[in-house]
PDB file of C-alpha atoms and ligand atoms in Angstrom:
ATOM      1  CA  MET Y   1     -82.534  56.713 -37.656  1.00  0.00           C
ATOM      2  CA  THR Y   2     -83.630  57.694 -34.168  1.00  0.00           C
ATOM      3  CA  GLY Y   3     -82.958  61.115 -32.697  1.00  0.00           C
ATOM      4  CA  MET Y   4     -80.684  63.741 -34.124  1.00  0.00           C
ATOM      5  CA  SER Y   5     -77.513  63.155 -36.122  1.00  0.00           C
ATOM      6  CA  THR Y   6     -74.342  64.597 -34.630  1.00  0.00           C
ATOM      7  CA  ILE Y   7     -73.293  65.738 -38.103  1.00  0.00           C
ATOM      8  CA  GLN Y   8     -75.625  66.115 -41.056  1.00  0.00           C
ATOM      9  CA  ILE Y   9     -74.111  67.382 -44.294  1.00  0.00           C
ATOM     10  CA  GLY Y  10     -76.186  67.975 -47.413  1.00  0.00           C
ATOM     11  CA  GLY Y  11     -75.108  69.125 -50.860  1.00  0.00           C
ATOM     12  CA  LEU Y  12     -71.776  70.471 -49.635  1.00  0.00           C
ATOM     13  CA  HIS Y  13     -69.628  72.216 -52.212  1.00  0.00           C
ATOM     14  CA  LYS Y  14     -66.333  73.970 -51.600  1.00  0.00           C
ATOM     15  CA  SER Y  15     -64.217  75.781 -54.159  1.00  0.00           C
ATOM     16  CA  PHE Y  16     -60.902  77.546 -53.825  1.00  0.00           C
ATOM     17  CA  GLY Y  17     -61.073  80.033 -56.675  1.00  0.00           C
ATOM     18  CA  LYS Y  18     -61.721  77.972 -59.784  1.00  0.00           C
ATOM     19  CA  LEU Y  19     -60.762  74.700 -58.109  1.00  0.00           C
ATOM     20  CA  GLU Y  20     -63.841  72.790 -56.971  1.00  0.00           C
ATOM     21  CA  VAL Y  21     -62.574  70.605 -54.150  1.00  0.00           C
ATOM     22  CA  LEU Y  22     -65.881  69.310 -52.740  1.00  0.00           C
ATOM     23  CA  ARG Y  23     -68.495  68.574 -55.377  1.00  0.00           C
ATOM     24  CA  GLY Y  24     -71.688  67.686 -53.566  1.00  0.00           C
ATOM     25  CA  ILE Y  25     -71.127  65.781 -50.326  1.00  0.00           C
ATOM     26  CA  ASP Y  26     -73.998  64.189 -48.399  1.00  0.00           C
ATOM     27  CA  LEU Y  27     -72.922  62.579 -45.149  1.00  0.00           C
ATOM     28  CA  SER Y  28     -74.351  62.042 -41.723  1.00  0.00           C
ATOM     29  CA  VAL Y  29     -72.698  60.826 -38.545  1.00  0.00           C
ATOM     30  CA  ASP Y  30     -74.936  59.586 -35.758  1.00  0.00           C
ATOM     31  CA  PRO Y  31     -74.166  59.654 -32.029  1.00  0.00           C
ATOM     32  CA  GLY Y  32     -71.622  56.977 -31.112  1.00  0.00           C
ATOM     33  CA  GLU Y  33     -70.606  56.284 -34.698  1.00  0.00           C
ATOM     34  CA  VAL Y  34     -66.965  56.121 -35.770  1.00  0.00           C
ATOM     35  CA  VAL Y  35     -66.829  57.134 -39.428  1.00  0.00           C
ATOM     36  CA  CYS Y  36     -63.467  56.713 -41.160  1.00  0.00           C
ATOM     37  CA  VAL Y  37     -62.807  58.690 -44.339  1.00  0.00           C
ATOM     38  CA  ILE Y  38     -60.276  57.188 -46.732  1.00  0.00           C
ATOM     39  CA  GLY Y  39     -59.150  58.207 -50.194  1.00  0.00           C
ATOM     40  CA  PRO Y  40     -56.234  59.484 -52.221  1.00  0.00           C
ATOM     41  CA  SER Y  41     -54.278  62.621 -51.399  1.00  0.00           C
ATOM     42  CA  GLY Y  42     -56.027  65.720 -52.733  1.00  0.00           C
ATOM     43  CA  SER Y  43     -59.490  64.139 -52.761  1.00  0.00           C
ATOM     44  CA  GLY Y  44     -60.876  66.744 -50.319  1.00  0.00           C
ATOM     45  CA  LYS Y  45     -60.824  64.805 -47.034  1.00  0.00           C
ATOM     46  CA  SER Y  46     -59.213  67.566 -44.954  1.00  0.00           C
ATOM     47  CA  THR Y  47     -61.397  70.217 -46.551  1.00  0.00           C
ATOM     48  CA  LEU Y  48     -64.491  68.202 -45.627  1.00  0.00           C
ATOM     49  CA  LEU Y  49     -63.374  67.932 -42.009  1.00  0.00           C
ATOM     50  CA  ARG Y  50     -62.463  71.620 -41.867  1.00  0.00           C
ATOM     51  CA  CYS Y  51     -65.882  72.623 -43.201  1.00  0.00           C
ATOM     52  CA  VAL Y  52     -67.562  70.879 -40.246  1.00  0.00           C
ATOM     53  CA  ASN Y  53     -66.251  73.489 -37.803  1.00  0.00           C
ATOM     54  CA  LEU Y  54     -66.043  76.265 -40.397  1.00  0.00           C
ATOM     55  CA  LEU Y  55     -62.267  76.391 -40.543  1.00  0.00           C
ATOM     56  CA  GLU Y  56     -63.242  76.503 -44.220  1.00  0.00           C
ATOM     57  CA  GLU Y  57     -66.367  78.281 -45.350  1.00  0.00           C
ATOM     58  CA  PRO Y  58     -68.572  76.117 -47.598  1.00  0.00           C
ATOM     59  CA  THR Y  59     -69.380  77.506 -51.037  1.00  0.00           C
ATOM     60  CA  ALA Y  60     -72.809  75.855 -50.955  1.00  0.00           C
ATOM     61  CA  GLY Y  61     -74.724  73.306 -48.952  1.00  0.00           C
ATOM     62  CA  SER Y  62     -75.829  72.676 -45.422  1.00  0.00           C
ATOM     63  CA  ILE Y  63     -73.921  71.439 -42.381  1.00  0.00           C
ATOM     64  CA  ARG Y  64     -75.698  70.732 -39.122  1.00  0.00           C
ATOM     65  CA  VAL Y  65     -73.767  69.895 -35.985  1.00  0.00           C
ATOM     66  CA  ALA Y  66     -76.039  68.536 -33.242  1.00  0.00           C
ATOM     67  CA  GLY Y  67     -78.943  70.180 -35.022  1.00  0.00           C
ATOM     68  CA  VAL Y  68     -77.323  73.612 -35.389  1.00  0.00           C
ATOM     69  CA  GLU Y  69     -76.875  74.914 -38.930  1.00  0.00           C
ATOM     70  CA  VAL Y  70     -73.271  76.138 -38.822  1.00  0.00           C
ATOM     71  CA  THR Y  71     -73.513  78.071 -42.097  1.00  0.00           C
ATOM     72  CA  ASP Y  72     -76.421  80.137 -40.754  1.00  0.00           C
ATOM     73  CA  PRO Y  73     -75.080  83.681 -40.186  1.00  0.00           C
ATOM     74  CA  ASP Y  74     -76.938  83.746 -36.863  1.00  0.00           C
ATOM     75  CA  CYS Y  75     -75.214  80.596 -35.618  1.00  0.00           C
ATOM     76  CA  ASP Y  76     -72.830  81.086 -32.693  1.00  0.00           C
ATOM     77  CA  ILE Y  77     -69.892  79.258 -34.276  1.00  0.00           C
ATOM     78  CA  ASP Y  78     -67.716  79.588 -31.153  1.00  0.00           C
ATOM     79  CA  GLU Y  79     -70.391  77.725 -29.204  1.00  0.00           C
ATOM     80  CA  VAL Y  80     -70.500  74.981 -31.869  1.00  0.00           C
ATOM     81  CA  ARG Y  81     -66.699  74.729 -31.944  1.00  0.00           C
ATOM     82  CA  ARG Y  82     -66.587  74.312 -28.173  1.00  0.00           C
ATOM     83  CA  GLY Y  83     -68.430  71.037 -28.679  1.00  0.00           C
ATOM     84  CA  ILE Y  84     -65.985  69.734 -31.293  1.00  0.00           C
ATOM     85  CA  GLY Y  85     -62.519  68.404 -30.519  1.00  0.00           C
ATOM     86  CA  MET Y  86     -60.092  68.471 -33.405  1.00  0.00           C
ATOM     87  CA  VAL Y  87     -56.806  66.600 -33.688  1.00  0.00           C
ATOM     88  CA  PHE Y  88     -54.480  67.284 -36.609  1.00  0.00           C
ATOM     89  CA  GLN Y  89     -51.435  65.638 -38.078  1.00  0.00           C
ATOM     90  CA  GLN Y  90     -49.366  68.366 -36.404  1.00  0.00           C
ATOM     91  CA  PHE Y  91     -49.834  68.371 -32.633  1.00  0.00           C
ATOM     92  CA  ASN Y  92     -49.655  72.177 -32.206  1.00  0.00           C
ATOM     93  CA  LEU Y  93     -48.741  72.031 -28.520  1.00  0.00           C
ATOM     94  CA  PHE Y  94     -47.346  75.140 -26.829  1.00  0.00           C
ATOM     95  CA  GLY Y  95     -43.640  74.378 -26.432  1.00  0.00           C
ATOM     96  CA  HIS Y  96     -43.114  76.811 -23.566  1.00  0.00           C
ATOM     97  CA  LEU Y  97     -45.920  75.278 -21.494  1.00  0.00           C
ATOM     98  CA  THR Y  98     -45.935  72.017 -19.584  1.00  0.00           C
ATOM     99  CA  VAL Y  99     -48.214  69.168 -20.542  1.00  0.00           C
ATOM    100  CA  ARG Y 100     -50.563  70.076 -17.674  1.00  0.00           C
ATOM    101  CA  GLU Y 101     -50.658  73.720 -18.808  1.00  0.00           C
ATOM    102  CA  ASN Y 102     -51.304  72.677 -22.409  1.00  0.00           C
ATOM    103  CA  VAL Y 103     -54.312  70.665 -21.240  1.00  0.00           C
ATOM    104  CA  THR Y 104     -55.674  73.371 -18.903  1.00  0.00           C
ATOM    105  CA  ILE Y 105     -55.235  76.620 -20.852  1.00  0.00           C
ATOM    106  CA  ALA Y 106     -58.365  76.378 -23.026  1.00  0.00           C
ATOM    107  CA  GLN Y 107     -60.397  74.993 -20.147  1.00  0.00           C
ATOM    108  CA  ARG Y 108     -59.530  78.115 -18.160  1.00  0.00           C
ATOM    109  CA  ARG Y 109     -59.785  80.689 -20.928  1.00  0.00           C
ATOM    110  CA  VAL Y 110     -62.688  79.331 -22.958  1.00  0.00           C
ATOM    111  CA  LEU Y 111     -64.754  77.373 -20.427  1.00  0.00           C
ATOM    112  CA  LYS Y 112     -63.728  79.668 -17.527  1.00  0.00           C
ATOM    113  CA  ARG Y 113     -63.033  76.711 -15.276  1.00  0.00           C
ATOM    114  CA  GLY Y 114     -61.230  77.435 -12.028  1.00  0.00           C
ATOM    115  CA  ARG Y 115     -57.648  76.329 -11.570  1.00  0.00           C
ATOM    116  CA  ALA Y 116     -58.342  73.344  -9.324  1.00  0.00           C
ATOM    117  CA  GLU Y 117     -61.143  72.000 -11.505  1.00  0.00           C
ATOM    118  CA  ALA Y 118     -59.083  72.463 -14.702  1.00  0.00           C
ATOM    119  CA  HIS Y 119     -56.160  70.621 -13.091  1.00  0.00           C
ATOM    120  CA  ARG Y 120     -58.404  67.785 -11.962  1.00  0.00           C
ATOM    121  CA  ILE Y 121     -59.911  67.420 -15.458  1.00  0.00           C
ATOM    122  CA  ALA Y 122     -56.450  67.615 -17.029  1.00  0.00           C
ATOM    123  CA  ALA Y 123     -55.268  64.819 -14.738  1.00  0.00           C
ATOM    124  CA  GLU Y 124     -58.283  62.661 -15.621  1.00  0.00           C
ATOM    125  CA  ASN Y 125     -57.707  63.075 -19.329  1.00  0.00           C
ATOM    126  CA  LEU Y 126     -53.950  62.556 -19.151  1.00  0.00           C
ATOM    127  CA  GLU Y 127     -54.767  59.326 -17.323  1.00  0.00           C
ATOM    128  CA  ARG Y 128     -57.193  58.457 -20.125  1.00  0.00           C
ATOM    129  CA  VAL Y 129     -54.403  58.727 -22.740  1.00  0.00           C
ATOM    130  CA  GLY Y 130     -51.859  56.956 -20.535  1.00  0.00           C
ATOM    131  CA  LEU Y 131     -49.753  60.006 -19.669  1.00  0.00           C
ATOM    132  CA  ALA Y 132     -50.616  60.653 -16.016  1.00  0.00           C
ATOM    133  CA  ASP Y 133     -46.905  60.733 -15.187  1.00  0.00           C
ATOM    134  CA  LYS Y 134     -45.995  63.385 -17.796  1.00  0.00           C
ATOM    135  CA  ALA Y 135     -48.011  66.352 -16.481  1.00  0.00           C
ATOM    136  CA  GLY Y 136     -44.888  68.292 -15.539  1.00  0.00           C
ATOM    137  CA  ALA Y 137     -42.939  67.575 -18.728  1.00  0.00           C
ATOM    138  CA  TYR Y 138     -42.482  69.931 -21.667  1.00  0.00           C
ATOM    139  CA  PRO Y 139     -43.528  68.821 -25.172  1.00  0.00           C
ATOM    140  CA  ALA Y 140     -39.909  68.646 -26.375  1.00  0.00           C
ATOM    141  CA  GLN Y 141     -39.232  66.007 -23.710  1.00  0.00           C
ATOM    142  CA  LEU Y 142     -41.907  63.727 -25.189  1.00  0.00           C
ATOM    143  CA  SER Y 143     -41.973  61.449 -28.224  1.00  0.00           C
ATOM    144  CA  GLY Y 144     -44.233  62.339 -31.143  1.00  0.00           C
ATOM    145  CA  GLY Y 145     -46.712  59.690 -30.057  1.00  0.00           C
ATOM    146  CA  GLN Y 146     -46.821  61.093 -26.537  1.00  0.00           C
ATOM    147  CA  GLN Y 147     -47.262  64.636 -27.889  1.00  0.00           C
ATOM    148  CA  GLN Y 148     -50.179  63.519 -30.026  1.00  0.00           C
ATOM    149  CA  ARG Y 149     -51.749  61.833 -26.998  1.00  0.00           C
ATOM    150  CA  VAL Y 150     -51.416  65.132 -25.103  1.00  0.00           C
ATOM    151  CA  ALA Y 151     -53.189  66.847 -28.011  1.00  0.00           C
ATOM    152  CA  ILE Y 152     -55.996  64.294 -27.699  1.00  0.00           C
ATOM    153  CA  ALA Y 153     -56.204  64.836 -23.924  1.00  0.00           C
ATOM    154  CA  ARG Y 154     -56.347  68.602 -24.517  1.00  0.00           C
ATOM    155  CA  ALA Y 155     -59.317  68.137 -26.850  1.00  0.00           C
ATOM    156  CA  LEU Y 156     -61.077  65.695 -24.497  1.00  0.00           C
ATOM    157  CA  ALA Y 157     -60.711  68.086 -21.556  1.00  0.00           C
ATOM    158  CA  MET Y 158     -63.201  70.379 -23.294  1.00  0.00           C
ATOM    159  CA  ASP Y 159     -65.939  67.687 -23.067  1.00  0.00           C
ATOM    160  CA  PRO Y 160     -66.527  67.472 -26.813  1.00  0.00           C
ATOM    161  CA  LYS Y 161     -69.664  65.892 -28.240  1.00  0.00           C
ATOM    162  CA  LEU Y 162     -67.690  65.043 -31.351  1.00  0.00           C
ATOM    163  CA  MET Y 163     -64.056  64.411 -32.202  1.00  0.00           C
ATOM    164  CA  LEU Y 164     -62.564  65.142 -35.631  1.00  0.00           C
ATOM    165  CA  PHE Y 165     -59.222  63.528 -36.462  1.00  0.00           C
ATOM    166  CA  ASP Y 166     -57.252  64.486 -39.581  1.00  0.00           C
ATOM    167  CA  GLU Y 167     -54.550  61.885 -40.174  1.00  0.00           C
ATOM    168  CA  PRO Y 168     -53.484  61.939 -36.524  1.00  0.00           C
ATOM    169  CA  THR Y 169     -50.721  59.372 -37.029  1.00  0.00           C
ATOM    170  CA  SER Y 170     -49.276  60.508 -40.366  1.00  0.00           C
ATOM    171  CA  ALA Y 171     -46.454  62.557 -38.856  1.00  0.00           C
ATOM    172  CA  LEU Y 172     -45.357  59.781 -36.500  1.00  0.00           C
ATOM    173  CA  ASP Y 173     -42.537  57.296 -36.779  1.00  0.00           C
ATOM    174  CA  PRO Y 174     -44.058  53.875 -37.459  1.00  0.00           C
ATOM    175  CA  GLU Y 175     -43.269  52.508 -34.013  1.00  0.00           C
ATOM    176  CA  LEU Y 176     -45.298  55.324 -32.394  1.00  0.00           C
ATOM    177  CA  VAL Y 177     -48.478  54.934 -34.462  1.00  0.00           C
ATOM    178  CA  GLY Y 178     -49.882  52.081 -32.375  1.00  0.00           C
ATOM    179  CA  GLU Y 179     -50.052  53.970 -29.071  1.00  0.00           C
ATOM    180  CA  VAL Y 180     -52.121  56.761 -30.656  1.00  0.00           C
ATOM    181  CA  LEU Y 181     -54.446  54.334 -32.418  1.00  0.00           C
ATOM    182  CA  ALA Y 182     -54.880  52.496 -29.107  1.00  0.00           C
ATOM    183  CA  VAL Y 183     -56.115  55.705 -27.469  1.00  0.00           C
ATOM    184  CA  MET Y 184     -58.523  56.290 -30.360  1.00  0.00           C
ATOM    185  CA  ARG Y 185     -59.748  52.709 -30.132  1.00  0.00           C
ATOM    186  CA  GLY Y 186     -60.452  53.298 -26.444  1.00  0.00           C
ATOM    187  CA  LEU Y 187     -62.463  56.430 -27.221  1.00  0.00           C
ATOM    188  CA  ALA Y 188     -64.482  54.542 -29.802  1.00  0.00           C
ATOM    189  CA  ALA Y 189     -65.192  51.813 -27.235  1.00  0.00           C
ATOM    190  CA  GLU Y 190     -66.415  54.491 -24.790  1.00  0.00           C
ATOM    191  CA  GLY Y 191     -68.951  55.576 -27.397  1.00  0.00           C
ATOM    192  CA  MET Y 192     -67.317  58.816 -28.554  1.00  0.00           C
ATOM    193  CA  THR Y 193     -68.677  60.098 -31.865  1.00  0.00           C
ATOM    194  CA  MET Y 194     -65.713  60.357 -34.224  1.00  0.00           C
ATOM    195  CA  LEU Y 195     -65.038  61.416 -37.814  1.00  0.00           C
ATOM    196  CA  VAL Y 196     -61.546  60.209 -38.688  1.00  0.00           C
ATOM    197  CA  VAL Y 197     -59.517  60.813 -41.841  1.00  0.00           C
ATOM    198  CA  THR Y 198     -56.902  58.088 -41.877  1.00  0.00           C
ATOM    199  CA  HIS Y 199     -54.460  56.088 -43.961  1.00  0.00           C
ATOM    200  CA  GLU Y 200     -54.505  53.330 -41.338  1.00  0.00           C
ATOM    201  CA  MET Y 201     -56.616  50.788 -43.160  1.00  0.00           C
ATOM    202  CA  ALA Y 202     -56.330  48.154 -40.433  1.00  0.00           C
ATOM    203  CA  PHE Y 203     -57.648  50.674 -37.909  1.00  0.00           C
ATOM    204  CA  ALA Y 204     -60.547  51.656 -40.187  1.00  0.00           C
ATOM    205  CA  ARG Y 205     -61.389  48.059 -40.821  1.00  0.00           C
ATOM    206  CA  GLU Y 206     -61.416  47.161 -37.156  1.00  0.00           C
ATOM    207  CA  VAL Y 207     -62.827  50.274 -35.463  1.00  0.00           C
ATOM    208  CA  ALA Y 208     -65.069  52.083 -37.974  1.00  0.00           C
ATOM    209  CA  SER Y 209     -68.825  51.723 -37.853  1.00  0.00           C
ATOM    210  CA  ARG Y 210     -68.746  53.007 -41.421  1.00  0.00           C
ATOM    211  CA  VAL Y 211     -66.043  53.665 -44.003  1.00  0.00           C
ATOM    212  CA  VAL Y 212     -66.390  56.491 -46.523  1.00  0.00           C
ATOM    213  CA  PHE Y 213     -64.253  56.418 -49.667  1.00  0.00           C
ATOM    214  CA  MET Y 214     -63.701  59.843 -51.257  1.00  0.00           C
ATOM    215  CA  ASP Y 215     -62.134  60.605 -54.620  1.00  0.00           C
ATOM    216  CA  GLY Y 216     -62.175  63.810 -56.625  1.00  0.00           C
ATOM    217  CA  GLY Y 217     -64.356  65.715 -54.160  1.00  0.00           C
ATOM    218  CA  VAL Y 218     -67.204  63.204 -54.026  1.00  0.00           C
ATOM    219  CA  ILE Y 219     -68.095  60.214 -51.873  1.00  0.00           C
ATOM    220  CA  VAL Y 220     -67.633  57.301 -54.244  1.00  0.00           C
ATOM    221  CA  GLU Y 221     -69.011  54.732 -51.828  1.00  0.00           C
ATOM    222  CA  GLN Y 222     -69.596  54.127 -48.157  1.00  0.00           C
ATOM    223  CA  GLY Y 223     -70.642  51.260 -45.991  1.00  0.00           C
ATOM    224  CA  PRO Y 224     -69.606  48.901 -43.204  1.00  0.00           C
ATOM    225  CA  PRO Y 225     -65.856  48.195 -43.303  1.00  0.00           C
ATOM    226  CA  ALA Y 226     -66.382  44.538 -44.187  1.00  0.00           C
ATOM    227  CA  GLU Y 227     -68.237  45.621 -47.314  1.00  0.00           C
ATOM    228  CA  VAL Y 228     -66.046  48.523 -48.440  1.00  0.00           C
ATOM    229  CA  PHE Y 229     -62.830  46.566 -47.877  1.00  0.00           C
ATOM    230  CA  GLY Y 230     -64.136  43.100 -48.626  1.00  0.00           C
ATOM    231  CA  ARG Y 231     -66.574  43.680 -51.497  1.00  0.00           C
ATOM    232  CA  PRO Y 232     -66.064  47.203 -52.889  1.00  0.00           C
ATOM    233  CA  ARG Y 233     -68.769  48.006 -55.416  1.00  0.00           C
ATOM    234  CA  GLU Y 234     -66.959  50.730 -57.337  1.00  0.00           C
ATOM    235  CA  GLU Y 235     -63.938  50.305 -59.578  1.00  0.00           C
ATOM    236  CA  ARG Y 236     -62.327  53.483 -58.173  1.00  0.00           C
ATOM    237  CA  THR Y 237     -62.540  52.019 -54.663  1.00  0.00           C
ATOM    238  CA  ARG Y 238     -61.022  48.738 -55.808  1.00  0.00           C
ATOM    239  CA  ALA Y 239     -58.156  50.564 -57.552  1.00  0.00           C
ATOM    240  CA  PHE Y 240     -57.433  52.662 -54.436  1.00  0.00           C
ATOM    241  CA  LEU Y 241     -57.523  49.697 -52.076  1.00  0.00           C
ATOM    242  CA  HIS Y 242     -55.327  47.730 -54.439  1.00  0.00           C
ATOM    243  CA  ARG Y 243     -52.707  50.523 -54.202  1.00  0.00           C
ATOM    244  CA  VAL Y 244     -52.747  50.896 -50.437  1.00  0.00           C
ATOM    245  CA  LEU Y 245     -53.361  47.397 -49.096  1.00  0.00           C
TER     246      LEU Y 245
HETATM  247  P1  ADP L   1     -56.864  65.609 -48.832  1.00  0.00           P
HETATM  248  O1  ADP L   1     -56.968  65.944 -47.388  1.00  0.00           O
HETATM  249  O2  ADP L   1     -57.816  64.556 -49.287  1.00  0.00           O
HETATM  250  O3  ADP L   1     -55.453  65.283 -49.251  1.00  0.00           O
HETATM  251  P2  ADP L   1     -57.429  68.422 -49.212  1.00  0.00           P
HETATM  252  O4  ADP L   1     -58.800  68.650 -48.709  1.00  0.00           O
HETATM  253  O5  ADP L   1     -56.305  68.826 -48.328  1.00  0.00           O
HETATM  254  O6  ADP L   1     -57.282  66.901 -49.674  1.00  0.00           O
HETATM  255  O7  ADP L   1     -57.211  69.195 -50.579  1.00  0.00           O
HETATM  256  C1  ADP L   1     -58.048  68.996 -51.707  1.00  0.00           C
HETATM  257  C2  ADP L   1     -57.630  69.956 -52.792  1.00  0.00           C
HETATM  258  O8  ADP L   1     -57.868  71.281 -52.367  1.00  0.00           O
HETATM  259  C3  ADP L   1     -56.138  69.879 -53.147  1.00  0.00           C
HETATM  260  O9  ADP L   1     -56.037  70.042 -54.528  1.00  0.00           O
HETATM  261  C4  ADP L   1     -55.562  71.051 -52.407  1.00  0.00           C
HETATM  262  O10 ADP L   1     -54.417  71.537 -53.062  1.00  0.00           O
HETATM  263  C5  ADP L   1     -56.698  72.058 -52.457  1.00  0.00           C
HETATM  264  N1  ADP L   1     -56.688  72.995 -51.330  1.00  0.00           N
HETATM  265  C6  ADP L   1     -56.832  72.679 -50.035  1.00  0.00           C
HETATM  266  N2  ADP L   1     -56.819  73.772 -49.264  1.00  0.00           N
HETATM  267  C7  ADP L   1     -56.661  74.823 -50.100  1.00  0.00           C
HETATM  268  C8  ADP L   1     -56.567  76.238 -49.928  1.00  0.00           C
HETATM  269  N3  ADP L   1     -56.650  76.787 -48.706  1.00  0.00           N
HETATM  270  N4  ADP L   1     -56.404  77.005 -51.021  1.00  0.00           N
HETATM  271  C9  ADP L   1     -56.343  76.451 -52.252  1.00  0.00           C
HETATM  272  N5  ADP L   1     -56.422  75.131 -52.491  1.00  0.00           N
HETATM  273  C10 ADP L   1     -56.582  74.315 -51.440  1.00  0.00           C
HETATM  274 MG1   MG L   2     -55.601  65.917 -45.869  1.00  0.00          MG
END
C-alpha cells in the first residue's frame, strides 16, 4: 500500500444493548477504490457505514478517515463529516425547496460559500448527474430516480473525499435503478473513493475494485469481484450468492 488509506477500520465492535451487531471488523479503503459491501439483511452493513462518520458510536475499535481517528474525543467530527458524502435509501430532500436550493443550502450554511459560487457549483453537479434542466423543480415533481440523483449532486457539491452509499437504489422502482447506478458508475470512473452497500450484484461485479461479504457482524470474505462471485471460498458466501443470483 502506498500513502494513506481513506478509511482504515481496525477491531470495530458495535453493540446495541446486549445485541452485538459488529463483531470485530477490519477493513481499509484506499484512495480511488470502490468497495461494495454485500450480505444478508441484518448482517450489520448499515451500522458499519454509519460508524464511519459516527452516526453510530463504536463500542470498541479504531476508525481512521484520511488519517484522522474519528473515535478520538479530540477529533473535530464536523470537519471529518464535511469530507464525507452520504447517500441513503431515502433521499431526504427538502420538499419545500427547489432542486437548486437543495443542492446549495449546505454549501452556504456549512462551507459558507457565497450565493453565486454555490449556484455555480450546484449547476456543475446537477449537470454531472444529468439534471441540469431540473434546477427550478421541486422534489415532488421528480421521479424517485431523479430525486436520488439530486441527493447525490447535493453530496458532491460539498467536495467530498469519500462517498458512502447505503442501498441507494433499494427504494426505487426497478425501471429507475439504472439511471442512479449509471451516475455511480460515472463517479467510480472519475476516481471517486466509494464505500457502497448494495443488493445490485451486477453493479458490484462490474464496478467494485473489491467486494466485501458480511454476515452476522463479521467480514466472511473479501476480494476482487471475479473471485468473490466466481470462486467464493466460504460456504456462507456461496449460500448467500446462491439465494440472490
Ligand atoms: P443491515 O444493514 O446489514 O441490514 P443493520 O446494520 O441495519 O444491518 O442492522 C444490524 C442489526 O442491528 C439488526 O439486527 C438491527 O435490528 C440492529 N440495529 C440496527 N440499528 C439499531 C439500533 N439503533 N438499535 C438497536 N438495534 C439496531
Ligand atoms: Mg442496511
